[in-house]
Short mmCIF file of C-alpha atoms in Angstrom, two decimals:
data_model
loop_
_atom_site.label_atom_id
_atom_site.label_comp_id
_atom_site.label_asym_id
_atom_site.label_seq_id
_atom_site.Cartn_x
_atom_site.Cartn_y
_atom_site.Cartn_z
CA UNK A 23 1.72 20.39 6.70
CA UNK A 24 -0.48 20.04 3.73
CA UNK A 25 -3.36 17.50 3.61
CA UNK A 26 -3.06 14.49 1.40
CA UNK A 27 -5.27 12.95 -1.23
CA UNK A 28 -4.41 9.52 -2.65
CA UNK A 29 -5.58 8.47 -6.10
CA UNK A 30 -5.08 5.03 -7.64
CA UNK A 31 -5.56 5.32 -11.40
CA UNK A 32 -5.43 1.73 -12.63
CA UNK A 33 -8.72 -0.15 -12.80
CA UNK A 34 -10.44 2.22 -10.52
CA UNK A 35 -10.18 5.70 -8.91
CA UNK A 36 -10.21 5.99 -5.19
CA UNK A 37 -9.59 9.10 -3.13
CA UNK A 38 -8.94 9.40 0.64
CA UNK A 39 -8.64 12.64 2.57
CA UNK A 40 -6.46 13.07 5.64
CA UNK A 41 -6.60 16.00 8.14
CA UNK A 42 -8.95 18.10 6.00
CA UNK A 43 -8.38 21.44 7.97
CA UNK A 44 -7.57 23.71 5.05
CA UNK A 45 -8.12 24.11 1.31
CA UNK A 46 -4.58 22.92 0.37
CA UNK A 47 -3.92 19.23 -0.35
CA UNK A 48 -1.48 17.02 -2.05
CA UNK A 49 -2.90 14.42 -4.57
CA UNK A 50 -0.82 11.30 -4.78
CA UNK A 51 -1.39 9.25 -7.84
CA UNK A 52 -0.35 5.60 -8.46
CA UNK A 53 -0.78 3.97 -11.86
CA UNK A 54 -0.04 1.05 -14.02
CA UNK A 55 2.87 2.32 -16.01
CA UNK A 56 3.65 2.34 -19.89
CA UNK A 57 7.17 3.65 -19.85
CA UNK A 58 10.25 3.85 -17.69
CA UNK A 59 9.49 7.55 -16.82
CA UNK A 60 6.02 6.86 -15.49
CA UNK A 61 5.45 6.29 -11.81
CA UNK A 62 4.00 8.06 -8.68
CA UNK A 63 2.90 11.62 -9.48
CA UNK A 64 2.21 14.35 -6.85
CA UNK A 65 -0.18 17.22 -7.68
CA UNK A 66 -1.18 20.19 -5.60
CA UNK A 67 -4.90 20.66 -5.20
CA UNK A 68 -6.88 23.62 -3.95
CA UNK A 69 -10.33 22.53 -2.93
CA UNK A 70 -11.39 26.20 -2.89
CA UNK A 71 -11.17 26.64 -6.66
CA UNK A 72 -10.95 22.96 -7.64
CA UNK A 73 -7.65 23.44 -9.52
CA UNK A 74 -4.79 20.93 -9.72
CA UNK A 75 -1.07 21.62 -10.56
CA UNK A 76 1.67 19.14 -11.22
CA UNK A 77 4.50 19.07 -8.76
CA UNK A 78 6.65 15.93 -8.86
CA UNK A 79 7.04 12.53 -10.47
CA UNK A 80 8.95 9.53 -9.11
CA UNK A 81 9.71 6.80 -11.65
CA UNK A 82 8.44 3.38 -10.58
CA UNK A 83 7.13 0.43 -12.46
CA UNK A 84 3.48 -0.28 -11.76
CA UNK A 85 2.87 1.59 -8.45
CA UNK A 86 -0.75 0.61 -8.49
CA UNK A 87 -1.55 0.99 -4.78
CA UNK A 88 -0.24 3.49 -2.31
CA UNK A 89 -0.50 3.98 1.56
CA UNK A 90 0.72 6.92 3.56
CA UNK A 91 1.97 6.44 7.18
CA UNK A 92 -0.23 7.75 10.01
CA UNK A 93 2.26 10.66 10.73
CA UNK A 94 2.30 11.63 6.96
CA UNK A 95 6.07 11.29 6.86
CA UNK A 96 6.36 8.16 4.64
CA UNK A 97 4.64 6.74 1.60
CA UNK A 98 4.61 2.98 0.77
CA UNK A 99 3.91 1.69 -2.75
CA UNK A 100 3.66 -1.68 -4.36
CA UNK A 101 5.48 -2.37 -7.61
CA UNK A 102 2.92 -4.70 -9.12
CA UNK A 103 5.23 -6.87 -11.23
CA UNK A 104 5.39 -10.69 -11.76
CA UNK A 105 7.99 -13.13 -12.99
CA UNK A 106 10.93 -13.35 -13.46
CA UNK A 107 11.87 -10.92 -10.76
CA UNK A 108 8.49 -10.68 -8.88
CA UNK A 109 6.98 -7.74 -7.10
CA UNK A 110 8.29 -5.22 -4.59
CA UNK A 111 7.23 -2.86 -1.91
CA UNK A 112 8.89 0.58 -1.78
CA UNK A 113 9.34 3.09 1.06
CA UNK A 114 9.56 6.90 0.30
CA UNK A 115 10.10 9.93 2.47
CA UNK A 116 7.28 12.32 1.89
CA UNK A 117 8.22 15.99 1.81
CA UNK A 118 5.02 17.80 2.74
CA UNK A 119 6.52 21.18 2.17
CA UNK A 120 7.81 20.54 -1.40
CA UNK A 121 5.40 17.88 -2.44
CA UNK A 122 8.17 15.52 -3.44
CA UNK A 123 9.28 11.85 -2.67
CA UNK A 124 12.67 10.53 -1.85
CA UNK A 125 13.25 6.73 -2.02
CA UNK A 126 14.29 5.14 1.18
CA UNK A 127 14.55 1.46 0.29
CA UNK A 128 12.56 -1.48 -1.15
CA UNK A 129 12.02 -5.13 -0.24
CA UNK A 130 10.77 -7.98 -2.33
CA UNK A 131 7.18 -9.03 -1.95
CA UNK A 132 8.21 -12.60 -2.08
CA UNK A 133 5.62 -13.21 -4.84
CA UNK A 134 4.02 -11.88 -7.91
CA UNK A 135 1.83 -8.79 -8.50
CA UNK A 136 1.47 -7.24 -5.05
CA UNK A 137 -1.76 -5.26 -5.50
CA UNK A 138 -2.45 -3.80 -1.94
CA UNK A 139 -0.46 -2.20 0.85
CA UNK A 140 -1.53 -0.82 4.22
CA UNK A 141 0.08 0.58 7.34
CA UNK A 142 -0.53 -0.20 10.99
CA UNK A 143 -1.68 2.80 13.20
CA UNK A 144 1.75 3.17 14.79
CA UNK A 145 3.45 3.10 11.42
CA UNK A 146 5.68 0.21 12.69
CA UNK A 147 4.23 -2.44 10.37
CA UNK A 148 3.21 -2.61 6.68
CA UNK A 149 1.22 -5.36 5.11
CA UNK A 150 0.86 -6.32 1.37
CA UNK A 151 -0.85 -8.80 -0.59
CA UNK A 152 0.24 -10.69 -3.72
CA UNK A 153 -2.56 -11.44 -6.11
CA UNK A 154 -0.99 -13.82 -8.65
CA UNK A 155 1.09 -15.93 -6.14
CA UNK A 156 -1.54 -15.69 -3.31
CA UNK A 157 0.68 -14.78 -0.34
CA UNK A 158 0.60 -12.14 2.25
CA UNK A 159 3.90 -10.41 3.32
CA UNK A 160 4.29 -8.49 6.61
CA UNK A 161 7.07 -5.93 7.09
CA UNK A 162 8.48 -4.24 10.23
CA UNK A 163 9.29 -0.60 9.75
CA UNK A 164 12.35 1.21 11.10
CA UNK A 165 12.32 4.70 12.60
CA UNK A 166 13.53 6.17 9.35
CA UNK A 167 10.64 4.58 7.42
CA UNK A 168 12.71 1.76 5.80
CA UNK A 169 11.30 -1.71 5.39
CA UNK A 170 12.93 -4.79 6.79
CA UNK A 171 12.77 -8.15 5.13
CA UNK A 172 9.27 -9.43 5.31
CA UNK A 173 7.52 -12.37 6.96
CA UNK A 174 6.05 -14.49 4.12
CA UNK A 175 2.60 -16.16 4.78
CA UNK A 176 1.48 -18.39 1.95
CA UNK A 177 -2.24 -19.04 1.46
CA UNK A 178 -3.67 -22.34 0.32
CA UNK A 179 -7.01 -23.39 -1.13
CA UNK A 180 -9.18 -22.80 -4.16
CA UNK A 181 -12.79 -21.88 -5.12
CA UNK A 182 -15.47 -23.11 -7.27
CA UNK A 183 -14.91 -21.07 -10.43
CA UNK A 184 -12.52 -23.05 -12.65
CA UNK A 185 -9.81 -20.89 -14.21
CA UNK A 186 -10.64 -18.08 -11.81
CA UNK A 187 -10.21 -19.74 -8.41
CA UNK A 188 -7.73 -22.53 -9.06
CA UNK A 189 -5.24 -21.09 -6.59
CA UNK A 190 -5.05 -18.32 -3.87
CA UNK A 191 -5.28 -14.70 -4.99
CA UNK A 192 -4.69 -12.35 -2.07
CA UNK A 193 -6.13 -8.91 -3.04
CA UNK A 194 -6.13 -6.84 0.02
CA UNK A 195 -4.84 -6.54 3.65
CA UNK A 196 -7.06 -4.30 5.79
CA UNK A 197 -6.63 -3.40 9.46
CA UNK A 198 -9.78 -3.33 11.42
CA UNK A 199 -10.82 -0.04 13.06
CA UNK A 200 -9.83 -1.30 16.57
CA UNK A 201 -6.44 -2.41 15.08
CA UNK A 202 -6.75 -5.87 16.63
CA UNK A 203 -7.02 -7.84 13.44
CA UNK A 204 -5.85 -7.87 9.77
CA UNK A 205 -8.47 -8.80 7.21
CA UNK A 206 -7.08 -10.52 4.17
CA UNK A 207 -9.70 -11.35 1.44
CA UNK A 208 -8.54 -14.08 -0.98
CA UNK A 209 -10.50 -14.30 -4.19
CA UNK A 210 -8.91 -17.64 -5.23
CA UNK A 211 -9.51 -19.43 -1.96
CA UNK A 212 -12.89 -17.82 -1.80
CA UNK A 213 -12.55 -16.66 1.82
CA UNK A 214 -11.47 -13.89 4.10
CA UNK A 215 -8.59 -14.79 6.42
CA UNK A 216 -8.59 -12.91 9.79
CA UNK A 217 -5.15 -12.52 11.44
CA UNK A 218 -4.98 -11.58 15.04
CA UNK A 219 -2.44 -8.83 15.89
CA UNK A 220 -0.36 -8.70 18.96
CA UNK A 221 -0.42 -5.50 21.05
CA UNK A 222 2.45 -3.87 19.29
CA UNK A 223 0.80 -4.72 15.82
CA UNK A 224 2.92 -7.80 14.91
CA UNK A 225 0.81 -10.46 13.15
CA UNK A 226 0.02 -13.59 15.02
CA UNK A 227 0.07 -16.46 12.51
CA UNK A 228 -1.14 -18.88 15.29
CA UNK A 229 -4.43 -17.03 15.73
CA UNK A 230 -6.47 -17.03 12.49
CA UNK A 231 -9.91 -17.62 11.34
CA UNK A 232 -11.69 -17.60 8.05
#
């Protein structure tokens, strides 16, 4: 199995390495799109000579953030879209031999402009945050990597900067290293909401703090 790099080419560049045991990697690139043919791109990367080569493109509108399952079998991507149809989260099968993606399914993000997605350590849950509508969505994942309909958690509150913090803006959903909590920063409400997780990774809405 090749190693994986993930790059998000939108407002920033972020690279993460997984299982760096050889010189061969895949570079997964998510972007804001400008045409229907744009989307997630896969490049091969040789860290020995620093060379990249294009391998595969999967058309998808605004796949601005990506997350790979812990077993490297699946890729999850937001489609950072707004009204009238709202955003979505997509599941793909990741072929680590060919460097290609195969769509499994998608589910609505129950809001506008999902900008972050993350995967629980077991791969059984996926969390995503909607920036414009200010809500968190939590998906259970089937054995084949497909997403089930999400649990929708709506944030409330505002901050002190008028026009910038008039309403909630969830912009991340990060699992703590011990996998006991989900940290959800909310720019609009000006706080970080901490959700406790049950033993299996399911979110516990009754145990939160900020």
